[in-house]
PDB file of C-alpha atoms in Angstrom:
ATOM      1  CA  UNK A 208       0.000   0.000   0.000  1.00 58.00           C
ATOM      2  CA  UNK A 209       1.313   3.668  -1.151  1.00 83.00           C
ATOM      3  CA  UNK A 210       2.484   5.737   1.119  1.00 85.00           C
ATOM      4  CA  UNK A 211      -0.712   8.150   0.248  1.00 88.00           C
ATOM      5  CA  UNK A 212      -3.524   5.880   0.801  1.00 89.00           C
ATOM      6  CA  UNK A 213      -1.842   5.083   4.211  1.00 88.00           C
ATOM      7  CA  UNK A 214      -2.043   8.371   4.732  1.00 87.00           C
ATOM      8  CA  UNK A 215      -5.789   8.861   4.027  1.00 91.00           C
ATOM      9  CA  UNK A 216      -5.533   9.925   0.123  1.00 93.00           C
ATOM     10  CA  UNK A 217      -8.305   8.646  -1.902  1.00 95.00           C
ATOM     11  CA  UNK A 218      -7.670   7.514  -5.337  1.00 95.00           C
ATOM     12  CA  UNK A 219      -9.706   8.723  -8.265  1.00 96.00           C
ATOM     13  CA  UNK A 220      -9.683   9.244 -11.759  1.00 97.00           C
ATOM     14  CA  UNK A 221      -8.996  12.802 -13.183  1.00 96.00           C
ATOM     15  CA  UNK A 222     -12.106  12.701 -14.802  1.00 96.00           C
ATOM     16  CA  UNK A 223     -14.030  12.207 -11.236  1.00 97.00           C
ATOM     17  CA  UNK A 224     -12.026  14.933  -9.527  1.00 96.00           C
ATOM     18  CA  UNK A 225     -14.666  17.447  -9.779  1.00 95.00           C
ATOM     19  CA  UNK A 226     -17.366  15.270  -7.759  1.00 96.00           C
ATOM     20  CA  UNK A 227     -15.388  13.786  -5.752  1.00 96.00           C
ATOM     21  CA  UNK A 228     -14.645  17.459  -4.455  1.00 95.00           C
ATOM     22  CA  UNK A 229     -18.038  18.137  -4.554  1.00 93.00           C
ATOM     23  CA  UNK A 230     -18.741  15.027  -2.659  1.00 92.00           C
ATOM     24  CA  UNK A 231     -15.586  16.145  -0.078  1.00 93.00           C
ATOM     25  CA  UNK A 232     -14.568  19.699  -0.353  1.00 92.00           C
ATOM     26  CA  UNK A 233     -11.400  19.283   1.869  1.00 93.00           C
ATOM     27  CA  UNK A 234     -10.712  15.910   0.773  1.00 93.00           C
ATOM     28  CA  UNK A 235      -7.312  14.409  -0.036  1.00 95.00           C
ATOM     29  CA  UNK A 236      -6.878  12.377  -3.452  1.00 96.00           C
ATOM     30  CA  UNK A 237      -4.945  10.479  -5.052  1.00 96.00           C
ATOM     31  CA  UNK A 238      -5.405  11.633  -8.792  1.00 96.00           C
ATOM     32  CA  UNK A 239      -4.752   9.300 -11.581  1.00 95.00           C
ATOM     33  CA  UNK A 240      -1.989  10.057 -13.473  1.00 92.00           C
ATOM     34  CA  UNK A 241      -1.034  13.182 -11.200  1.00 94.00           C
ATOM     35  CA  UNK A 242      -0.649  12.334  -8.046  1.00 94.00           C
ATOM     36  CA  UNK A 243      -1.774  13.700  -4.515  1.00 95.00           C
ATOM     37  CA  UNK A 244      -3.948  16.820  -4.332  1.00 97.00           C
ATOM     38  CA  UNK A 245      -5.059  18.116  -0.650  1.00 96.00           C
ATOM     39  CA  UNK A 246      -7.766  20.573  -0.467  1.00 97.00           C
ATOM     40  CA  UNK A 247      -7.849  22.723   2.760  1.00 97.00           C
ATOM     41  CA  UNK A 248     -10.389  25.169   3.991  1.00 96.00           C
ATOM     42  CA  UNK A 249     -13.484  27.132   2.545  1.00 95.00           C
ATOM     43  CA  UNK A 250     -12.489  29.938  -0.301  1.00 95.00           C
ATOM     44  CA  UNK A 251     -14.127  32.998   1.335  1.00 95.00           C
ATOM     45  CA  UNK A 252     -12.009  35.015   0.186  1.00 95.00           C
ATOM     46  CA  UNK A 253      -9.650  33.424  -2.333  1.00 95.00           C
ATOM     47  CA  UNK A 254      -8.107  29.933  -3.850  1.00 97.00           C
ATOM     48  CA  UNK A 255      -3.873  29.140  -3.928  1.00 98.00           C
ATOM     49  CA  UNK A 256      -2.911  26.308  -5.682  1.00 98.00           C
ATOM     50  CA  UNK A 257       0.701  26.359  -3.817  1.00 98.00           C
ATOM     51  CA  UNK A 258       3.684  23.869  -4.099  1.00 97.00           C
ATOM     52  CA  UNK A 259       6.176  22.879  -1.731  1.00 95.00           C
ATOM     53  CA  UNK A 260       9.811  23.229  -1.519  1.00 92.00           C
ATOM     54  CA  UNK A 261      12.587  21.337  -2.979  1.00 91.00           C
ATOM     55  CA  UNK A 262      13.403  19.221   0.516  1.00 86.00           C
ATOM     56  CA  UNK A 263      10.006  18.475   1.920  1.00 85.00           C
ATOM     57  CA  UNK A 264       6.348  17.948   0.568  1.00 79.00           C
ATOM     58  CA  UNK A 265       2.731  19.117   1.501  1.00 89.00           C
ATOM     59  CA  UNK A 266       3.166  17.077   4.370  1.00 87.00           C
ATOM     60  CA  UNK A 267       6.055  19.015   5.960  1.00 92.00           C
ATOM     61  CA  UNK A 268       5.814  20.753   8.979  1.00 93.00           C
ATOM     62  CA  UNK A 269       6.230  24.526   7.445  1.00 94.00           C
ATOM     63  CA  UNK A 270       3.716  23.221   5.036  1.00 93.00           C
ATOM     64  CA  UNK A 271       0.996  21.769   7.470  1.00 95.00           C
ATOM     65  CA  UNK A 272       1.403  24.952   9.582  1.00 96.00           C
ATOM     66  CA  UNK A 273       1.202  27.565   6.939  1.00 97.00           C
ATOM     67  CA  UNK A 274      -1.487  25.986   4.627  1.00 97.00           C
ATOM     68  CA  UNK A 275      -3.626  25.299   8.026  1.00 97.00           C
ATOM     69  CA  UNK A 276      -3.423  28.924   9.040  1.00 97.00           C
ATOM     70  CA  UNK A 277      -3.791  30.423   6.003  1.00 98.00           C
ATOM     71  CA  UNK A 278      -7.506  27.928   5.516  1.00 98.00           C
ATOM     72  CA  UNK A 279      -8.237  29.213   8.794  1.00 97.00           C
ATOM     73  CA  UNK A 280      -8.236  32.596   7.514  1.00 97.00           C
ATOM     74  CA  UNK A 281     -10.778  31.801   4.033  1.00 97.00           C
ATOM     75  CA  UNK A 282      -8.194  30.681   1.688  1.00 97.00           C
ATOM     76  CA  UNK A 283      -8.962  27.847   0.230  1.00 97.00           C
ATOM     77  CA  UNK A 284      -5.705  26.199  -0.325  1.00 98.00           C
ATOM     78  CA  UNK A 285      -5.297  23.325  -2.326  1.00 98.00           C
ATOM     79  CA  UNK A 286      -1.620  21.469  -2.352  1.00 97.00           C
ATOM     80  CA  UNK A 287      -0.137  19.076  -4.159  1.00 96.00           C
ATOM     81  CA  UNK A 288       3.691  16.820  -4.682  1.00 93.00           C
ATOM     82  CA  UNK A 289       5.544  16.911  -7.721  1.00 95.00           C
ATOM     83  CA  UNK A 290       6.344  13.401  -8.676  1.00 93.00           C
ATOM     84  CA  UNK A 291      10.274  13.377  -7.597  1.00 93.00           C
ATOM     85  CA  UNK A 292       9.005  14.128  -4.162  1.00 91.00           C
ATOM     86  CA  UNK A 293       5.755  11.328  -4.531  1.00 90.00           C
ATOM     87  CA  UNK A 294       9.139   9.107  -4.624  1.00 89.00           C
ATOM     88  CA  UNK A 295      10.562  10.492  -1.944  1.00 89.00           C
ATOM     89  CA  UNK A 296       8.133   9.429  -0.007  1.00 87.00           C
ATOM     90  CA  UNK A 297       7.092   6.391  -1.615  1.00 87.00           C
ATOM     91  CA  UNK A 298      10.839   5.354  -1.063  1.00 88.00           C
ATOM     92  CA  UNK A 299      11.990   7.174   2.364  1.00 83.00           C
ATOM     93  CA  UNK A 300      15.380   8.176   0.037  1.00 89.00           C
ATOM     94  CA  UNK A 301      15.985  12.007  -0.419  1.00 87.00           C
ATOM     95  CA  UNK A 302      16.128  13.104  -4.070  1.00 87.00           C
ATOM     96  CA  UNK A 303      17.457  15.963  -5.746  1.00 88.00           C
ATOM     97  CA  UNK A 304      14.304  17.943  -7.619  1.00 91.00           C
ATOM     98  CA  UNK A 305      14.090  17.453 -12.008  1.00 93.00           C
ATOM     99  CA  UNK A 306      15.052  21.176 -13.726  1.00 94.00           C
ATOM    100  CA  UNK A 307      12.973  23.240 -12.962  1.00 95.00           C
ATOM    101  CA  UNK A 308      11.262  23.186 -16.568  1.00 94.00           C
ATOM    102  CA  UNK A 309       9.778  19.869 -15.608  1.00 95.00           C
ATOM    103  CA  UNK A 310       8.473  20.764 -12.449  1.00 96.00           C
ATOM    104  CA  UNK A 311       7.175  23.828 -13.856  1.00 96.00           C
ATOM    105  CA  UNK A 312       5.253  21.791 -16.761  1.00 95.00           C
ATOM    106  CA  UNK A 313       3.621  19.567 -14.052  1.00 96.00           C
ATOM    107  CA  UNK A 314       2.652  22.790 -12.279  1.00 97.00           C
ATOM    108  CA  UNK A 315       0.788  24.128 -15.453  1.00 96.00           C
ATOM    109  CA  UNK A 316      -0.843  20.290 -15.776  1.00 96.00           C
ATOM    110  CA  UNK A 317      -1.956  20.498 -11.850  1.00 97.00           C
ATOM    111  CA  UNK A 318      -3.167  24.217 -12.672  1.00 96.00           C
ATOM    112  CA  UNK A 319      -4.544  23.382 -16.118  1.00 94.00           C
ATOM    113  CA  UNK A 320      -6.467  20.712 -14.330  1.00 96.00           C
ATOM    114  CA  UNK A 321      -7.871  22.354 -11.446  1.00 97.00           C
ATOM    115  CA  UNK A 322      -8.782  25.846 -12.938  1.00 95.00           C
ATOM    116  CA  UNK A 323     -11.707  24.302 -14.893  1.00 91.00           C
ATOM    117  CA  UNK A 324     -13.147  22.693 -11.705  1.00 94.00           C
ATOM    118  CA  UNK A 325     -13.593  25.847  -9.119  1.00 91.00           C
ATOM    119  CA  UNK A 326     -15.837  29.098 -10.026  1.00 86.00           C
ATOM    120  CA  UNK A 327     -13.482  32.118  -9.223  1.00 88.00           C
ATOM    121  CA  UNK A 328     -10.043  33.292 -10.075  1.00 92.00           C
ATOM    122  CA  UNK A 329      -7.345  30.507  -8.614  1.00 96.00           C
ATOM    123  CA  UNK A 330      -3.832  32.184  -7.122  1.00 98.00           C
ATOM    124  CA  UNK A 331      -0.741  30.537  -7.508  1.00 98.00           C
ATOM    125  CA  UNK A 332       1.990  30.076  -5.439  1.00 98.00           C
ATOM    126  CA  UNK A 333       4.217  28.089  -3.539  1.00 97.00           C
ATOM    127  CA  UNK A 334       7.434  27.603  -0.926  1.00 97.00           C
ATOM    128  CA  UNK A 335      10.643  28.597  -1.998  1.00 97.00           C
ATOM    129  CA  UNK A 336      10.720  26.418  -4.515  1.00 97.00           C
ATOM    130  CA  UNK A 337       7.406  25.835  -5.805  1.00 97.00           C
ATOM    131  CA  UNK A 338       7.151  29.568  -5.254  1.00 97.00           C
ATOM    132  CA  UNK A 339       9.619  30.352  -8.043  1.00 97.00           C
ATOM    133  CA  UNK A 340       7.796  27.592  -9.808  1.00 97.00           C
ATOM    134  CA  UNK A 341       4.884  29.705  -9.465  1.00 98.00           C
ATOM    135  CA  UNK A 342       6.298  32.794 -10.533  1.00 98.00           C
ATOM    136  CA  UNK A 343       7.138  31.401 -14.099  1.00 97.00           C
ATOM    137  CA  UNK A 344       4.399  30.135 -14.267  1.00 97.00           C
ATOM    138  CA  UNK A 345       2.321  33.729 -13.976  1.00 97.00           C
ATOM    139  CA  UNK A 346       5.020  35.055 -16.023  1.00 95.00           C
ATOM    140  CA  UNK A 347       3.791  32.898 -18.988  1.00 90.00           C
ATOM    141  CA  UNK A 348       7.426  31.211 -19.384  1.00 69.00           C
ATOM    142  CA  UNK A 349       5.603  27.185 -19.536  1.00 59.00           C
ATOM    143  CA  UNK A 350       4.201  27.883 -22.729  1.00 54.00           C
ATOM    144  CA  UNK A 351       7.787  27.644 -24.166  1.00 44.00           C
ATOM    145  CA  UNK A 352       9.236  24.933 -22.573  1.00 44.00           C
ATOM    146  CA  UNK A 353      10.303  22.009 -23.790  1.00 42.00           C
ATOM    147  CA  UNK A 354       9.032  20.069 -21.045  1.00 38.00           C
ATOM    148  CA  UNK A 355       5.531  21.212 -21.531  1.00 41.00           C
ATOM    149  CA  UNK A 356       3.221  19.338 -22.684  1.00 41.00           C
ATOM    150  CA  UNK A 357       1.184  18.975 -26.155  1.00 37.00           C
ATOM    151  CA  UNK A 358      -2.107  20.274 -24.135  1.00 39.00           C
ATOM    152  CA  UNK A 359      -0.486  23.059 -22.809  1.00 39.00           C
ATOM    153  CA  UNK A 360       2.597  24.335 -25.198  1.00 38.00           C
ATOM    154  CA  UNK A 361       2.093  26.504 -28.047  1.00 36.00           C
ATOM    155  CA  UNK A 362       3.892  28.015 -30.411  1.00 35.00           C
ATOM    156  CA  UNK A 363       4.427  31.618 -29.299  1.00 36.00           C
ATOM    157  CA  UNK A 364       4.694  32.182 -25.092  1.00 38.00           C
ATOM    158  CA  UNK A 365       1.637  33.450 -23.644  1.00 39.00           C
ATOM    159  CA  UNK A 366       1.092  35.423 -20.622  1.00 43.00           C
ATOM    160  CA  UNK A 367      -1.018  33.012 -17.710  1.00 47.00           C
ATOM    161  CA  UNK A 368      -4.243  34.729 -16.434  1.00 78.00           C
ATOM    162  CA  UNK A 369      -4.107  33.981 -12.976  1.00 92.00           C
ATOM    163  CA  UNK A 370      -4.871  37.063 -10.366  1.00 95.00           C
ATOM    164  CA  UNK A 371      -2.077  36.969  -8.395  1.00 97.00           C
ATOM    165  CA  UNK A 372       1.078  35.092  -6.782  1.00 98.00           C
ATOM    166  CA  UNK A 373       1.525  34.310  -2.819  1.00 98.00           C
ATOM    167  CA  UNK A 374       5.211  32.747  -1.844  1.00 98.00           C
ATOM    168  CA  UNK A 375       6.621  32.295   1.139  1.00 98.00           C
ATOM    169  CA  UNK A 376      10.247  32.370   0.858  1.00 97.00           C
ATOM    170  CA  UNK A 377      11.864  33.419  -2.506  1.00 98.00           C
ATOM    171  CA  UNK A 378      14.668  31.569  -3.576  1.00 98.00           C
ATOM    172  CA  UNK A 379      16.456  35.193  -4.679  1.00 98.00           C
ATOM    173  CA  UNK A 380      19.739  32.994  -5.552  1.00 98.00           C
ATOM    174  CA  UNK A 381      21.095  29.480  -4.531  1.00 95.00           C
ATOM    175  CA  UNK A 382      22.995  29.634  -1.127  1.00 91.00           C
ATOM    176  CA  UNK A 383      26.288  30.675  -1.219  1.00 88.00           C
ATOM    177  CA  UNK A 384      25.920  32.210  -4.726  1.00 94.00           C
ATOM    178  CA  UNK A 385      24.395  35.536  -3.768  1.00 94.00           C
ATOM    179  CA  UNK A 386      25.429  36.729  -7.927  1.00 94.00           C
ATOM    180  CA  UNK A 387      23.234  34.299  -9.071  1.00 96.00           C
ATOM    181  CA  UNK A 388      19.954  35.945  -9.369  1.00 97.00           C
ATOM    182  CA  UNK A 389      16.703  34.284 -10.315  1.00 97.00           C
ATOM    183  CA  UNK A 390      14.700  37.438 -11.324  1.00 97.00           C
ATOM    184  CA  UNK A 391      14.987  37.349 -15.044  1.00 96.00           C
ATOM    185  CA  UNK A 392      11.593  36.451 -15.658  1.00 96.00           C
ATOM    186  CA  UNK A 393       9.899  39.139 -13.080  1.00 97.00           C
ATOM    187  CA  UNK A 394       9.226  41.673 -15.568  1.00 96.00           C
ATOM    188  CA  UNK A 395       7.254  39.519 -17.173  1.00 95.00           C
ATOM    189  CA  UNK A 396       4.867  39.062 -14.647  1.00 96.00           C
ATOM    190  CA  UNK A 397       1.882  41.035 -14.771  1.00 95.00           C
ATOM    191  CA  UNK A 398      -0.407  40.248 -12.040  1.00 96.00           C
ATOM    192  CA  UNK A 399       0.307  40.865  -7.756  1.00 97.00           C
ATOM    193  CA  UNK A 400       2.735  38.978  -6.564  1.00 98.00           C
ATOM    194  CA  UNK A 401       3.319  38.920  -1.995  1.00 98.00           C
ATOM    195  CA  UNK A 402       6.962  37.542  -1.168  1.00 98.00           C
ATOM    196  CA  UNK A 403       6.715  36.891   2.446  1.00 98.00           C
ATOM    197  CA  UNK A 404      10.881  36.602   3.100  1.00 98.00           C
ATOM    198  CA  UNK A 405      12.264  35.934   6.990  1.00 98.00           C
ATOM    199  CA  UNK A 406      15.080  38.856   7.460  1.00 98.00           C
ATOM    200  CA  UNK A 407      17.898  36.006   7.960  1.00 97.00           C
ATOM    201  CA  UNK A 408      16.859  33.523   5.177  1.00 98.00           C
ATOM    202  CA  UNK A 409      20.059  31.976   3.377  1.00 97.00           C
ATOM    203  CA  UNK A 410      18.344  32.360  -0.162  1.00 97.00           C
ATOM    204  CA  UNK A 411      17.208  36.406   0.345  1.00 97.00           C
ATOM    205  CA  UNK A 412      18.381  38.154   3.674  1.00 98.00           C
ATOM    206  CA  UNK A 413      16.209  41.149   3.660  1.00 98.00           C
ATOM    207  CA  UNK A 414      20.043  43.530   3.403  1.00 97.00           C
ATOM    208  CA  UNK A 415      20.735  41.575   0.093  1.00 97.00           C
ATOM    209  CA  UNK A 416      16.621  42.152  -1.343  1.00 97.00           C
ATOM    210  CA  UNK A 417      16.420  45.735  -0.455  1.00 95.00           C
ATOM    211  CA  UNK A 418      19.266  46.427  -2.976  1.00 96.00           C
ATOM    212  CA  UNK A 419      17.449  44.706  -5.914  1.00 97.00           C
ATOM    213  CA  UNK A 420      15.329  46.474  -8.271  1.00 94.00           C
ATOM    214  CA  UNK A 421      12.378  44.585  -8.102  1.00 96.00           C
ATOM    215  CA  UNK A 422       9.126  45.397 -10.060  1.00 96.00           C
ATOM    216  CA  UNK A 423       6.313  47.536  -8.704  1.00 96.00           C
ATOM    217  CA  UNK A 424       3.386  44.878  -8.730  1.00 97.00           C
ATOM    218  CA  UNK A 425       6.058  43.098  -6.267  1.00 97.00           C
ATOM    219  CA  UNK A 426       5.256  43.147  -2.441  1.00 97.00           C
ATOM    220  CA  UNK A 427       7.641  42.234   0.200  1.00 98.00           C
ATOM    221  CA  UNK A 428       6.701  41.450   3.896  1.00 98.00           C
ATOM    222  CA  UNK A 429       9.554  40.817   5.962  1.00 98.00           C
ATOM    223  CA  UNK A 430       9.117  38.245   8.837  1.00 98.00           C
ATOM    224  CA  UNK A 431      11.556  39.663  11.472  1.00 97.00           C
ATOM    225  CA  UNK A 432      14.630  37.650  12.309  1.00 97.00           C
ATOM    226  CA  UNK A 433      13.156  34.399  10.818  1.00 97.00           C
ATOM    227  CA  UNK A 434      15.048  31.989   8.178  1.00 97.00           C
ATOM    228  CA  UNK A 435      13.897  30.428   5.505  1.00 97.00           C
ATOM    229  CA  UNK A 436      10.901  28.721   7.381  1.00 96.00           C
ATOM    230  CA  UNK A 437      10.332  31.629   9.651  1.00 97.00           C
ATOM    231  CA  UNK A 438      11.710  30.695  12.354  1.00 96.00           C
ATOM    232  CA  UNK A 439      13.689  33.182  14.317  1.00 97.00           C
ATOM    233  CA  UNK A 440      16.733  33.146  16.971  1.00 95.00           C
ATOM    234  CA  UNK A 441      15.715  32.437  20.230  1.00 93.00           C
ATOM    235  CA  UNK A 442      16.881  35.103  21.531  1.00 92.00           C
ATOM    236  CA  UNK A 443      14.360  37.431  19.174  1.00 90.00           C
ATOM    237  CA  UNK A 444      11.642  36.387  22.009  1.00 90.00           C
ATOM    238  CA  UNK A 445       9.743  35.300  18.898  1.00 92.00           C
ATOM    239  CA  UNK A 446       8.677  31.779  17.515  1.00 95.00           C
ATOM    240  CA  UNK A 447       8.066  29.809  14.024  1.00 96.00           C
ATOM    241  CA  UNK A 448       4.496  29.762  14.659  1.00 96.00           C
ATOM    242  CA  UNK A 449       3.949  33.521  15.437  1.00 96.00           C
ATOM    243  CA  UNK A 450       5.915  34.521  12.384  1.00 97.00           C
ATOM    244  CA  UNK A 451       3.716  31.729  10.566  1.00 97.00           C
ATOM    245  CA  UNK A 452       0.415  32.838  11.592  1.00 97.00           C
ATOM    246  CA  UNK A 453       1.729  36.767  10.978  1.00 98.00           C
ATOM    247  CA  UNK A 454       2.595  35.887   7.752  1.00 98.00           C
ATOM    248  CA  UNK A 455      -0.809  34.338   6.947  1.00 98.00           C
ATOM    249  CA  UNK A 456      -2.516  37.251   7.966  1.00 98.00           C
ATOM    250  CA  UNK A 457      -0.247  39.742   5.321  1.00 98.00           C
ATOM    251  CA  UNK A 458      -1.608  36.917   2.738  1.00 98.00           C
ATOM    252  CA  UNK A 459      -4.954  36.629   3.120  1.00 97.00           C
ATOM    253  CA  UNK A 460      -5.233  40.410   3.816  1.00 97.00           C
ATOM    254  CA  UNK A 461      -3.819  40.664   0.443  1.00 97.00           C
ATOM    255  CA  UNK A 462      -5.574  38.267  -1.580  1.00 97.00           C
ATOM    256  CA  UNK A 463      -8.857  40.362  -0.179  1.00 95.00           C
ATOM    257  CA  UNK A 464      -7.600  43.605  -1.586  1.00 94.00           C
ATOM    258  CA  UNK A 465      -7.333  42.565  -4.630  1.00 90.00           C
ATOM    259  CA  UNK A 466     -10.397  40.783  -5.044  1.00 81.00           C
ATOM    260  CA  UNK A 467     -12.942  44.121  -5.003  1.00 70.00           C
ATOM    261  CA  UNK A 468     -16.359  41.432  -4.955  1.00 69.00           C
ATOM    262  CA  UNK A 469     -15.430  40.024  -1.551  1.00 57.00           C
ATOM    263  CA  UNK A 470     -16.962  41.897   1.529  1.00 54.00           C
TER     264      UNK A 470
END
């Protein structure tokens, strides 16, 4: 038995997605030919399809904390693995993620699939990882790739209509390579984007972002003296699941401004 359907994942045919959501709104599936999709909380004000990072799935503990608090505050937030990481579990052996133009084609099949089901814009976004995942995705760069597939490549790039981008975390560079920036494909973005970024994270510090010239539709919240999962120094007097739930807040009290029909 899969590591999923121990863990309460039902399986169902892509085709059946839409009532078997109907028939269990937060449900967790098992999708045929995709993989695992969790849906948390009610979308009173908004819907995030949002990835993981490159170490740890929808199951991590960042994940489980930040997806639960941000359902707890009407995003509906619906999560799913990439298939190197469905190994990773399946297997209990840590794996390197594909290039990132795979992942990011499996992204546009997840959203492809999923935007047809719900009524409403959906949001995109992700951790670290999937949220740079996410932001080529809004900035229309999957319609190029070579990893794409038939369904969704074309033969000219197209800008993605999706209403906005949530990530908590930006990879700005790999560790240890501060020159290595991965902001070519910003400008291209058209829509909101929130980068919640701890002040101390390894991939961003907030002295390193400040000096970039980032684009205007780009919001940064700072989550004081956390790292890349928020979590501070002791000696801050904070905690993981303060910054967490702070950060939360800044997202769903963004998502509502920019969706004028929501009281």
């Amino acid at each position: 038995m899969s590591h999923y359907t121990l863990s309460g994942y039902i399986e169902v045919p892509a085709t059946e997605l839409k009532a078997a959501l109907e028939h269990q709104p937060n449900g967790a599936f098992l999708v045929q030919g995709m993989g695992p999709l969790a849906v948390h909380g009610q979308a009173r004000l908004g819907r995030l399809l949002f990835a993981h990072g490159a170490g740890a799935g929808q199951q991590s503990p960042f994940m489980r904390q930040f997806v639960t608090s941000l359902a707890a505050r009407g995003i509906q937030v619906l999560c799913v693995d990439f298939p190197y990481m469905q190994q990773m579990q399946e297997t209990g052996k840590r794996r390197p993620p594909p290039p990132i133009a795979q992942t990011l084609a499996q992204f546009a099949q997840w959203h492809g699939l999923l935007d047809c089901l719900f009524d409403g814009p959906l949001w995109v976004g992700g951790k670290s990882m999937g949220g740079r995942v996410a932001t080529l995705f809004a900035s229309g760069q999957f319609a190029s790739e070579p990893f794409a597939s038939k369904q969704l490549a074309s033969e000219q790039p197209r800008l993605v209509g999706v209403p906005g981008v949530v990530v908590a975390g930006y990879p700005f560079h790999p560790t240890n390579a501060p020159d290595k920036l991965r902001l070519d494909h910003w400008p291209a973005i058209a829509c909101p984007m929130l980068i919640l970024q701890g002040e101390r994270d390894p991939f961003g510090t907030r002295e390193e972002v400040t000096r970039y010239a980032l684009p205007p539709n780009a919001q940064l919240s700072w989550l004081k003296d956390g790292d890349h999962d928020f979590k501070p120094r002791r000696s801050s007097g904070l905690n993981q699941t303060v910054l967490i739930d702070e950060a939360t807040q800044i997202a769903a009290s963004f998502v509502r401004a920019q969706t004028p029909d929501v009281e």
